[in-house]
Coordinates of C-alpha atoms in Angstrom, one line a residue:
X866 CA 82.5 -65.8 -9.8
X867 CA 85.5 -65.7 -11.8
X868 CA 87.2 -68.9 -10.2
X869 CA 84.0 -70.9 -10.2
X870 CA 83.0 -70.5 -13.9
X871 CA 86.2 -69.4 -16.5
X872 CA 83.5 -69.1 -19.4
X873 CA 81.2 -66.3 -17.5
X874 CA 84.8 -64.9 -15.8
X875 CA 85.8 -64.5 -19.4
X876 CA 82.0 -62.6 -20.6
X877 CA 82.3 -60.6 -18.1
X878 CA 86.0 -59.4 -18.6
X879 CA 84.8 -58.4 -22.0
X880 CA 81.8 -57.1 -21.4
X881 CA 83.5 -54.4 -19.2
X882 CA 85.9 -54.3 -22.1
X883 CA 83.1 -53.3 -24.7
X884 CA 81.8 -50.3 -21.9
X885 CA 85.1 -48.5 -22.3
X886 CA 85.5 -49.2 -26.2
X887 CA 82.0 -47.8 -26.2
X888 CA 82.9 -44.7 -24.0
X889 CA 86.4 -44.5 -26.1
X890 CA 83.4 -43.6 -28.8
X891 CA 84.9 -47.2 -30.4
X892 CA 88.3 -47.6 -30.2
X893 CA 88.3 -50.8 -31.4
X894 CA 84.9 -52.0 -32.1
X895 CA 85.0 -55.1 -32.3
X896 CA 82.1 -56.6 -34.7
X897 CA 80.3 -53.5 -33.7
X898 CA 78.8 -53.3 -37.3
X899 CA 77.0 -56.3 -36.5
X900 CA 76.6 -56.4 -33.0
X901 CA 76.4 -52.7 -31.7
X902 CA 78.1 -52.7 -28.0
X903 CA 74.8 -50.9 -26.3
X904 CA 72.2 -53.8 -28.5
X905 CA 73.1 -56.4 -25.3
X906 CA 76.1 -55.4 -23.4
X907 CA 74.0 -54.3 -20.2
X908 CA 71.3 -56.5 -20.3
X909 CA 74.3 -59.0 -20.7
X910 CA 75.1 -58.0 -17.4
X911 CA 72.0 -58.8 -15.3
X912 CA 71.8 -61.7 -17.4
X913 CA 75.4 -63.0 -15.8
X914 CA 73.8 -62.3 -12.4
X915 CA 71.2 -64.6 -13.6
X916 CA 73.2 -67.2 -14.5
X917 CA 74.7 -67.2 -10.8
X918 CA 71.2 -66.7 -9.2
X919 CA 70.2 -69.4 -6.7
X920 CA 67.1 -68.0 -5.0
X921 CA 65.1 -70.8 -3.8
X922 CA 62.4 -71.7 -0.9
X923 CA 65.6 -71.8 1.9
X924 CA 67.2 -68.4 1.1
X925 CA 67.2 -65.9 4.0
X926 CA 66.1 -62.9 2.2
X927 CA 67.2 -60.8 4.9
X928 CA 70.7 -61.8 4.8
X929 CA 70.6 -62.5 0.9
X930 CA 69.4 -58.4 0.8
X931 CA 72.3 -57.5 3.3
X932 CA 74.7 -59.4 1.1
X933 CA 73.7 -58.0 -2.2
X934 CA 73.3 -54.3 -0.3
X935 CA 77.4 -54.6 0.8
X936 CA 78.4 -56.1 -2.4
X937 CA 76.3 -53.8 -4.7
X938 CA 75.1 -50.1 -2.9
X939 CA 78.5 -49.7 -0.6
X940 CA 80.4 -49.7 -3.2
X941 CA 78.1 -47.8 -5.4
X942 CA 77.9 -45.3 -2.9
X943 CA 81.7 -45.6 -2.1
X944 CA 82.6 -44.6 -5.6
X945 CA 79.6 -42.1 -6.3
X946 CA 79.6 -39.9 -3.7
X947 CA 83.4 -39.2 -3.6
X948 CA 83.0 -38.5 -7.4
X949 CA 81.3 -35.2 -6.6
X950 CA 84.6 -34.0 -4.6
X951 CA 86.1 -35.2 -7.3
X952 CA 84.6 -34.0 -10.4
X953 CA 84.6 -30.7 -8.6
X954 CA 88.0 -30.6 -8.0
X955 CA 88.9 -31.3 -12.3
X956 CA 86.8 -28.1 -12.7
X957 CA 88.9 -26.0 -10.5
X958 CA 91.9 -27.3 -12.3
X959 CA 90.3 -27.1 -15.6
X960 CA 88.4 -23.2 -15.1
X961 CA 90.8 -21.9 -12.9
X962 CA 87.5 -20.8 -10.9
X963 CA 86.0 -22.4 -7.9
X964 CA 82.3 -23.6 -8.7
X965 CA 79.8 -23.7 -5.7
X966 CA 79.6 -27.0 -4.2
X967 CA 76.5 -26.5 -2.0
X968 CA 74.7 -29.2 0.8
X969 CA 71.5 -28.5 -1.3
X970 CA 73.7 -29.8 -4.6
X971 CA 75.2 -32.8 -2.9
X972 CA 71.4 -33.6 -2.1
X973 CA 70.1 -33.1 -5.2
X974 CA 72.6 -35.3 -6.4
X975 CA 72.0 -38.2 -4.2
X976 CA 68.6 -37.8 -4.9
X977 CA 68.9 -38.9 -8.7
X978 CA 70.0 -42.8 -6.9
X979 CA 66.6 -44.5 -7.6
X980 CA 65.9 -42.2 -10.8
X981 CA 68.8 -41.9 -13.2
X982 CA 71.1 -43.8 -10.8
X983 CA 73.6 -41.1 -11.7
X984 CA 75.2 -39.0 -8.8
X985 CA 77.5 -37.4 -11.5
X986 CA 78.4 -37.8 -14.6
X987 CA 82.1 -38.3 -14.1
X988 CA 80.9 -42.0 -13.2
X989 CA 78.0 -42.2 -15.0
X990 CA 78.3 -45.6 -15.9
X991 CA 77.4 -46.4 -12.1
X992 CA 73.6 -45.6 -12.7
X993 CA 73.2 -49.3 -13.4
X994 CA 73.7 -50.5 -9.6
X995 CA 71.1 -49.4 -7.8
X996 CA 69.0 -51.1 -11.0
X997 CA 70.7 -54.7 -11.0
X998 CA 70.6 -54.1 -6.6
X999 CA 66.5 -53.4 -7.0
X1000 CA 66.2 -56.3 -9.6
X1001 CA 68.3 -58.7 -7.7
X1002 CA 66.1 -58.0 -4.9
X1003 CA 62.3 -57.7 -6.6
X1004 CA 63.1 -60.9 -7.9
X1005 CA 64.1 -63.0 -4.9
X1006 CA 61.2 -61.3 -3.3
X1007 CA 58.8 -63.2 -5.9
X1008 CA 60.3 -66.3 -6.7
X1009 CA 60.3 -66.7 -2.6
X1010 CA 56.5 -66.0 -2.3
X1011 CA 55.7 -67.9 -5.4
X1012 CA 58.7 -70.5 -5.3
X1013 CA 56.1 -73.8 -4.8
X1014 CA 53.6 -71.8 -8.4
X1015 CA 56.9 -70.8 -9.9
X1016 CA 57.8 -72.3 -13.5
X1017 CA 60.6 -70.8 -15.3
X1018 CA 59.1 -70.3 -18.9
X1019 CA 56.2 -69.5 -17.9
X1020 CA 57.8 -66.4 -15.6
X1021 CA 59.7 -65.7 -18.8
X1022 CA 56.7 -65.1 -20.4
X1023 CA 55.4 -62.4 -18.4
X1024 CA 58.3 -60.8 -17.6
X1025 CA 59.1 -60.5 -21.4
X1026 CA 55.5 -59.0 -22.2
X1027 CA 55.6 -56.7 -19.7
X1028 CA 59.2 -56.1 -21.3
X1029 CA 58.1 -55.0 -24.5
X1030 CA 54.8 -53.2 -23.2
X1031 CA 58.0 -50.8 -21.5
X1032 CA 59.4 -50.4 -24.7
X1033 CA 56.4 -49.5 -26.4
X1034 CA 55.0 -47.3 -23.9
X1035 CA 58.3 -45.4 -23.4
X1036 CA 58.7 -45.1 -27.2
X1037 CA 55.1 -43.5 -27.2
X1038 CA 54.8 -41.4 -24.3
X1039 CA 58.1 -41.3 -22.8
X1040 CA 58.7 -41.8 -18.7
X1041 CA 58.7 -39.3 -15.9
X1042 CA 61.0 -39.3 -13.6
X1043 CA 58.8 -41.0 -10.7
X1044 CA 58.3 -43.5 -12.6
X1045 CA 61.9 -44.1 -14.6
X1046 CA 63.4 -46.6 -11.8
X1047 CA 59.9 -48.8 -12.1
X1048 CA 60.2 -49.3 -16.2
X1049 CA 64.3 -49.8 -15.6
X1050 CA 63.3 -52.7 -13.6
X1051 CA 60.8 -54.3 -15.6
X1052 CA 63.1 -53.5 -18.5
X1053 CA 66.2 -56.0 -17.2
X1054 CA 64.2 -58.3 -15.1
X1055 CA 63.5 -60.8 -17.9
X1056 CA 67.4 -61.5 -18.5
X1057 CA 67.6 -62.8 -14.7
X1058 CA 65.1 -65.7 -16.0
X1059 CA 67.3 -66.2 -19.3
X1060 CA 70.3 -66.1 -17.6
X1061 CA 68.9 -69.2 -15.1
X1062 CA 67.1 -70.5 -18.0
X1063 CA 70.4 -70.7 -19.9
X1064 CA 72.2 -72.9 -17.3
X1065 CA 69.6 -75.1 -16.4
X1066 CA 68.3 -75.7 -20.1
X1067 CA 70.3 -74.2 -22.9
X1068 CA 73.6 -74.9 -21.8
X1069 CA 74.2 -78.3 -22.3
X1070 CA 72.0 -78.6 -25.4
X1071 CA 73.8 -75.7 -27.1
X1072 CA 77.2 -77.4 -26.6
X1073 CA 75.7 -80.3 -29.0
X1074 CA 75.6 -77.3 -31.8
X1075 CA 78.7 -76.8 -33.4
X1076 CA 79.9 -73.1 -32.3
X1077 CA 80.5 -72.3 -36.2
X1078 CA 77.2 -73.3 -37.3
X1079 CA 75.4 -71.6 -34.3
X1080 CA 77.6 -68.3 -35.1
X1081 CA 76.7 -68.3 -38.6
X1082 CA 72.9 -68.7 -38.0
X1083 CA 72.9 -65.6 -35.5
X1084 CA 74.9 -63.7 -38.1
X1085 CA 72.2 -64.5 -40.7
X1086 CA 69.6 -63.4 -37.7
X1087 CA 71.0 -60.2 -37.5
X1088 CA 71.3 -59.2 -41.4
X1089 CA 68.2 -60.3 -42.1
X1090 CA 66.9 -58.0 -39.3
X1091 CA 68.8 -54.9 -40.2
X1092 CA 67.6 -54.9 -43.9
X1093 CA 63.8 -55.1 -42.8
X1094 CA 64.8 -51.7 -40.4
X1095 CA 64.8 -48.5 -41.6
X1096 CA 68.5 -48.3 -40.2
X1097 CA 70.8 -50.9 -39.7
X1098 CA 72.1 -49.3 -36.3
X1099 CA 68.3 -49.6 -35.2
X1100 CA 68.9 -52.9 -33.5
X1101 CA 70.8 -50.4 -30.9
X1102 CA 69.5 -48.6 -27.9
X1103 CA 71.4 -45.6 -26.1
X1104 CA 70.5 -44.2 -22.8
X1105 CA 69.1 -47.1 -20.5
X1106 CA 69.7 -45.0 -17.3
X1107 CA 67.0 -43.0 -18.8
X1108 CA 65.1 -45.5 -21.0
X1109 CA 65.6 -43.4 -23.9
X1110 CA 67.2 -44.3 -28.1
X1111 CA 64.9 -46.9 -28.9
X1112 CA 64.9 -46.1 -32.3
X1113 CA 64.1 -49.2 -33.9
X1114 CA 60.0 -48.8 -34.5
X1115 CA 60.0 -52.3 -33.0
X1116 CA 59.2 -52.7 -29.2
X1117 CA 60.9 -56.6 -29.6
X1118 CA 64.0 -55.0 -31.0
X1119 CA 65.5 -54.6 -27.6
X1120 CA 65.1 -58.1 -26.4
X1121 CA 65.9 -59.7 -29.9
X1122 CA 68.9 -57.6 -29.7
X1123 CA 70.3 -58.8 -26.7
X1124 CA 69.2 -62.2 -27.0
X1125 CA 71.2 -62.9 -30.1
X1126 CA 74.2 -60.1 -28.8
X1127 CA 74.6 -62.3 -25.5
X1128 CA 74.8 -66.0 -27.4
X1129 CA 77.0 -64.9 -30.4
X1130 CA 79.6 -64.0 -27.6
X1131 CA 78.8 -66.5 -25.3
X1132 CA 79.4 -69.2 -28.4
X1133 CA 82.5 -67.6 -29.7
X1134 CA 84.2 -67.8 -25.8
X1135 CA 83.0 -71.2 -26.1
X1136 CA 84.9 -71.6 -29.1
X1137 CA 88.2 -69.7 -28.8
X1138 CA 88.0 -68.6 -25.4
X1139 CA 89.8 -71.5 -23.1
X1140 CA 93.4 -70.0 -24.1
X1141 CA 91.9 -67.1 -22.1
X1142 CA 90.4 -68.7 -19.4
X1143 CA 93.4 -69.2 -16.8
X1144 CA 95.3 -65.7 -17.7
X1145 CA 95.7 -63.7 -14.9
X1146 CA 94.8 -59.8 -16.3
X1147 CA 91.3 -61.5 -17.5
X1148 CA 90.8 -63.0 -14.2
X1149 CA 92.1 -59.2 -12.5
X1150 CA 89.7 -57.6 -15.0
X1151 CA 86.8 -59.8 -14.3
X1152 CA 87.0 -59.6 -10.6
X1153 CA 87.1 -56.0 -10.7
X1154 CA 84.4 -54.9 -13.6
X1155 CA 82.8 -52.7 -10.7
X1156 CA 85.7 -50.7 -9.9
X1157 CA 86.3 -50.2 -13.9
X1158 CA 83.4 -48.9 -14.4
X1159 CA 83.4 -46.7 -11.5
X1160 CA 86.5 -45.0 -12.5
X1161 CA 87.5 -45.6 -16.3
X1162 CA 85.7 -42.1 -16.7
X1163 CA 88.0 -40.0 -14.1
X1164 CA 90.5 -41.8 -15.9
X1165 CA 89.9 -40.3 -19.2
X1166 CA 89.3 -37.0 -17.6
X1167 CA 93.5 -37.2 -16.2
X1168 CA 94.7 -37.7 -19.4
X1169 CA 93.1 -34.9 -20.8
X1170 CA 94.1 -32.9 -17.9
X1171 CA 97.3 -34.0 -18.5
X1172 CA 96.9 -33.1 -22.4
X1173 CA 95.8 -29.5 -21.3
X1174 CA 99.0 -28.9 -19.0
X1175 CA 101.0 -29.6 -22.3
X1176 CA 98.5 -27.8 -24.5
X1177 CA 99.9 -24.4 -22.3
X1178 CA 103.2 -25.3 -23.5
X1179 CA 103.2 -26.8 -27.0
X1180 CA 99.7 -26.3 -28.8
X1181 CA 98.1 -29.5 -29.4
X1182 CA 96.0 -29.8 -32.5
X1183 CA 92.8 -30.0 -32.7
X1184 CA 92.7 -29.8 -28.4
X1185 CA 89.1 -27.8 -27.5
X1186 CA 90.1 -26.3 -24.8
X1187 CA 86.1 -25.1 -23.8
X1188 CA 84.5 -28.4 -24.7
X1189 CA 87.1 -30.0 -22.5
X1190 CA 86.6 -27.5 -19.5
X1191 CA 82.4 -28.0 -19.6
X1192 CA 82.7 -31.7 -20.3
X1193 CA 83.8 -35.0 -18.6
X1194 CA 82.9 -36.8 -21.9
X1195 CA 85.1 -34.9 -23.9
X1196 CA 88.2 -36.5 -25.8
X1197 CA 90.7 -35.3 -27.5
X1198 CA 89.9 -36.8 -31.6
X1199 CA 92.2 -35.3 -33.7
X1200 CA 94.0 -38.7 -34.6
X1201 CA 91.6 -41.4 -33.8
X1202 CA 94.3 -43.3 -33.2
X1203 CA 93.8 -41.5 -29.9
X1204 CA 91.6 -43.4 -28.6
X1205 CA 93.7 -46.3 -28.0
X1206 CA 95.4 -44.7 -25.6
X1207 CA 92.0 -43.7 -23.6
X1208 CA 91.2 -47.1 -23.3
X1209 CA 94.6 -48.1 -21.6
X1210 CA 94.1 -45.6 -19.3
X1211 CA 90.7 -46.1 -18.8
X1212 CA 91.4 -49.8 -18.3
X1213 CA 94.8 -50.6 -16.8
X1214 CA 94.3 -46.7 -14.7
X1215 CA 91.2 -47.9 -13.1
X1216 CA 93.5 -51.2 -12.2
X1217 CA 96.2 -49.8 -11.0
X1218 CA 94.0 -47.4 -8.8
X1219 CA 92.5 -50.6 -7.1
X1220 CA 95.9 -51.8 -6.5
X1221 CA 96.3 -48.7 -4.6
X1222 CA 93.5 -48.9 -2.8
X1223 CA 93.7 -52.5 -1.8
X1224 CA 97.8 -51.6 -0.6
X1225 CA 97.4 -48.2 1.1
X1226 CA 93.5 -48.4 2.7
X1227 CA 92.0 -51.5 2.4
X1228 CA 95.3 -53.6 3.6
X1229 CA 95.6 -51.0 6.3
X1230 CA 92.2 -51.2 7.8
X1231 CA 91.6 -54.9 7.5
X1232 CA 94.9 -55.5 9.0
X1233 CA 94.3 -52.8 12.1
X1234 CA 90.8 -54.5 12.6
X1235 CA 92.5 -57.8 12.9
X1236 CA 94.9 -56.4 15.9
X1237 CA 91.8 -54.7 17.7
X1238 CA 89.7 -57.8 17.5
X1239 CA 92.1 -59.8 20.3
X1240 CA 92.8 -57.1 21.7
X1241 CA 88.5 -56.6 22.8
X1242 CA 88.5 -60.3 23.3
X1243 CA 90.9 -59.9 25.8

C-alpha cells in the first residue's frame, strides 16, 4: 500500500503516530483541541482499507478470506498470544512474585477474540483486528451476492442508519457481551463505503478545492459543533473495543466526527505532505503500523521497568511504584516532558524490534525453506 499510493502511505504513517501520542496520554497533540485523536483516528483506519477495497463480481472470496486471514488474524494472533507469556513475565519482574498462569486463563483469554478483541491488555490496541478481519470479510460477502443490485450511495445509506441506530441503542441500553462484536461491526462498516466512495467520487473533485479553503470550512464545522455540545471534547468517543464514551447526546456525533477528522488530514497531506511522501522512516512506519501497535505498549512497559531498576538505586520523583506494578498503562508523569520519550520508545522500540525479527527469525526461516524446497524437488 505504501509504494502504490504516497498520500494514504503517509495517513496511515500518522495515523499510527496519533495511537501512540494518544497512549503517551498526548505527548504532542497535535490539533487535538480541535480534532481529538479517538473523534476519527480508528474509523480512519477501516476507511484506508476502503479506499484499497476492490471487491467485485470476479473475486474469489475464498482466497480473498485466506489472504485477509494471513495478513490480518496470523499476525493478530502472533502478537496476542505471546503477549500473555509476556505480560506475565513484567509481573514477576515487577512483584517479585510468580502469578498463576493457568490453561483455564490462557482460555479465557482467547476467548475475549470476537468480544473485546483484547487477549491482554499489554497489547490492547490489537482488539481492532479481528473487527477490520470480520468487516473486511462481511462486506465482500454482500457486495458479491448483491454486486449486479449494488449502488454505492445507496449502501452508504443503510450502512450509516444502521450506524447511528448502534450509537443510539448502545448510549441507551448499553451492549452485552454476545452481542459487542455484532454493533463493532455495524459501527465501522460504513467507512469501507466512504473510503471507496472517496476514490471513485470525491477525490478528484476535492482536488478542484483549494486545500486552505477546504481546511478552513472544516475548522468552522467543528467550532460551530462544539459550541452547540454541552462539552467541547463531546465530539470524542473512548472505548470502541467496547463501544463505550459516547458522550456527545448525539448518536451522528460519531460519524460527523470522523468524517470531518479523516478530510481535514487527508487535505492538509494533500497540501504539505509530498516533502514526506518519498522519506524512508514514513515509508518504514507505514508498512509496519501492525507491528506498532502490537508492541508500542510492551514498549512503554520496558522503560518503566527500566525506570524502576533505577528507582532502587536513586529515588525517582514522583515514580508509583504500586500503580506501576498493577498496571501496563501506567507512566511515569512527573515532568510531562516525559512523555516524549515514551513515544520514541514506543515508536522507534516497536521498529527496531521488527528489525530483529525480520534478521534473527523471519530471515532464518524463509531462507531454510528456500534450501528444503530443492532439496524435496529432488
Amino acid at each position: 500500500m505504501a509504494k502504490e499510493n504516497k498520500k494514504f502511505m503517509l495517513l496511515s504513517a500518522i495515523g499510527i503516530i496519533m495511537v501512540i501520542d494518544a497512549h503517551t496520554w498526548g505527548a504532542f497533540g497535535i490539533l487535538t483541541n480541535y480534532f481529538p485523536f479517538n473523534s476519527f483516528f480508528m474509523p480512519m483506519f477501516v476507511f484506508i482499507s476502503g479506499y484499497f477495497n476492490k471487491i467485485d463480481q470476479n473475486t474469489d472470496l475464498s482466497k480473498y478470506t485466506i489472504k485477509k486471514f494471513k495478513t490480518l488474524m496470523l499476525p493478530y494472533f502472533g502478537i496476542s498470544i505471546p503477549a500473555i507469556f509476556i505480560d506475565w513475565l513484567l509481573k514477576i519482574f515487577k512483584t517479585g512474585t510468580i502469578p498463576p498462569l493457568s490453561f483455564n486463563y490462557f482460555l479465557r483469554s482467547c476467548g475475549k477474540v470476537f468480544t473485546s478483541g483484547i487477549i491482554n491488555d499489554i497489547v490492547s490496541p490489537m482488539w481492532f483486528v479481528p473487527m477490520l478481519f470480520s468487516v473486511q470479510i462481511i462486506y465482500a460477502l454482500l457486495k458479491k451476492a448483491l454486486y449486479k443490485q449494488w449502488n454505492s450511495k445507496t449502501i452508504l445509506i443503510f450502512f450509516l442508519t444502521l450506524h447511528i441506530y448502534i450509537v443510539w441503542y448502545v448510549k441507551e441500553y448499553g451492549v452485552a457481551t454476545y452481542k459487542l462484536f455484532l454493533f463493532k461491526i455495524i459501527f465501522f462498516i460504513p467507512f469501507i463505503e466512504l473510503g471507496i466512495i472517496y476514490r471513485n467520487v470525491l477525490e478528484e473533485k476535492l482536488k478542484k478545492i483549494s486545500p486552505i479553503l477546504l481546511l478552513s470550512c472544516l475548522l468552522l464545522i467543528n467550532m460551530i459543533r462544539t459550541m452547540i455540545l454541552p462539552s467541547s471534547y463531546d465530539i470524542a468517543f473512548n472505548s470502541l473495543f467496547e463501544l463505550s464514551g459516547f458522550s456527545s447526546p448525539y448518536p451522528i456525533t460519531p460519524m460527523i466526527s470522523s468524517i470531518i477528522g479523516i478530510l481535514f488530514w487527508l487535505e492538509i497531506i494533500e497540501m504539505i505532505g509530498s516533502p514526506l511522501y518519498g522519506n524512508r522512516i514514513i515509508n518504514y512506519i507505514s508498512d509496519n503500523t501492525f507491528f506498532i501497535m502490537g508492541f508500542h505498549i510492551i514498549m512503554f512497559n520496558l522503560l518503566n521497568c527500566i525506570l524502576f531498576i533505577i528507582n532502587k538505586f536513586i529515588e525517582i520523583p514522583g515514580f508509583d511504584i504500586e500503580t506501576f506494578q498493577g498496571s501496563n498503562w501506567y507512566r511515569w508523569e512527573h515532568f510531562p516532558q516525559f512523555r516524549y520519550a515514551y513515544f520514541l520508545v514506543g515508536l522507534f522500540g516497536s521498529l527496531a524490534l521488527k528489525q530483529i525479527y525480520n534478521r534473527f527469525i523471519k530471515k532464518p526461516v524463509a531462507d531454510r525453506m528456500k534450501v528444503s524446497a530443492p532439496a524435496k524437488q529432488s
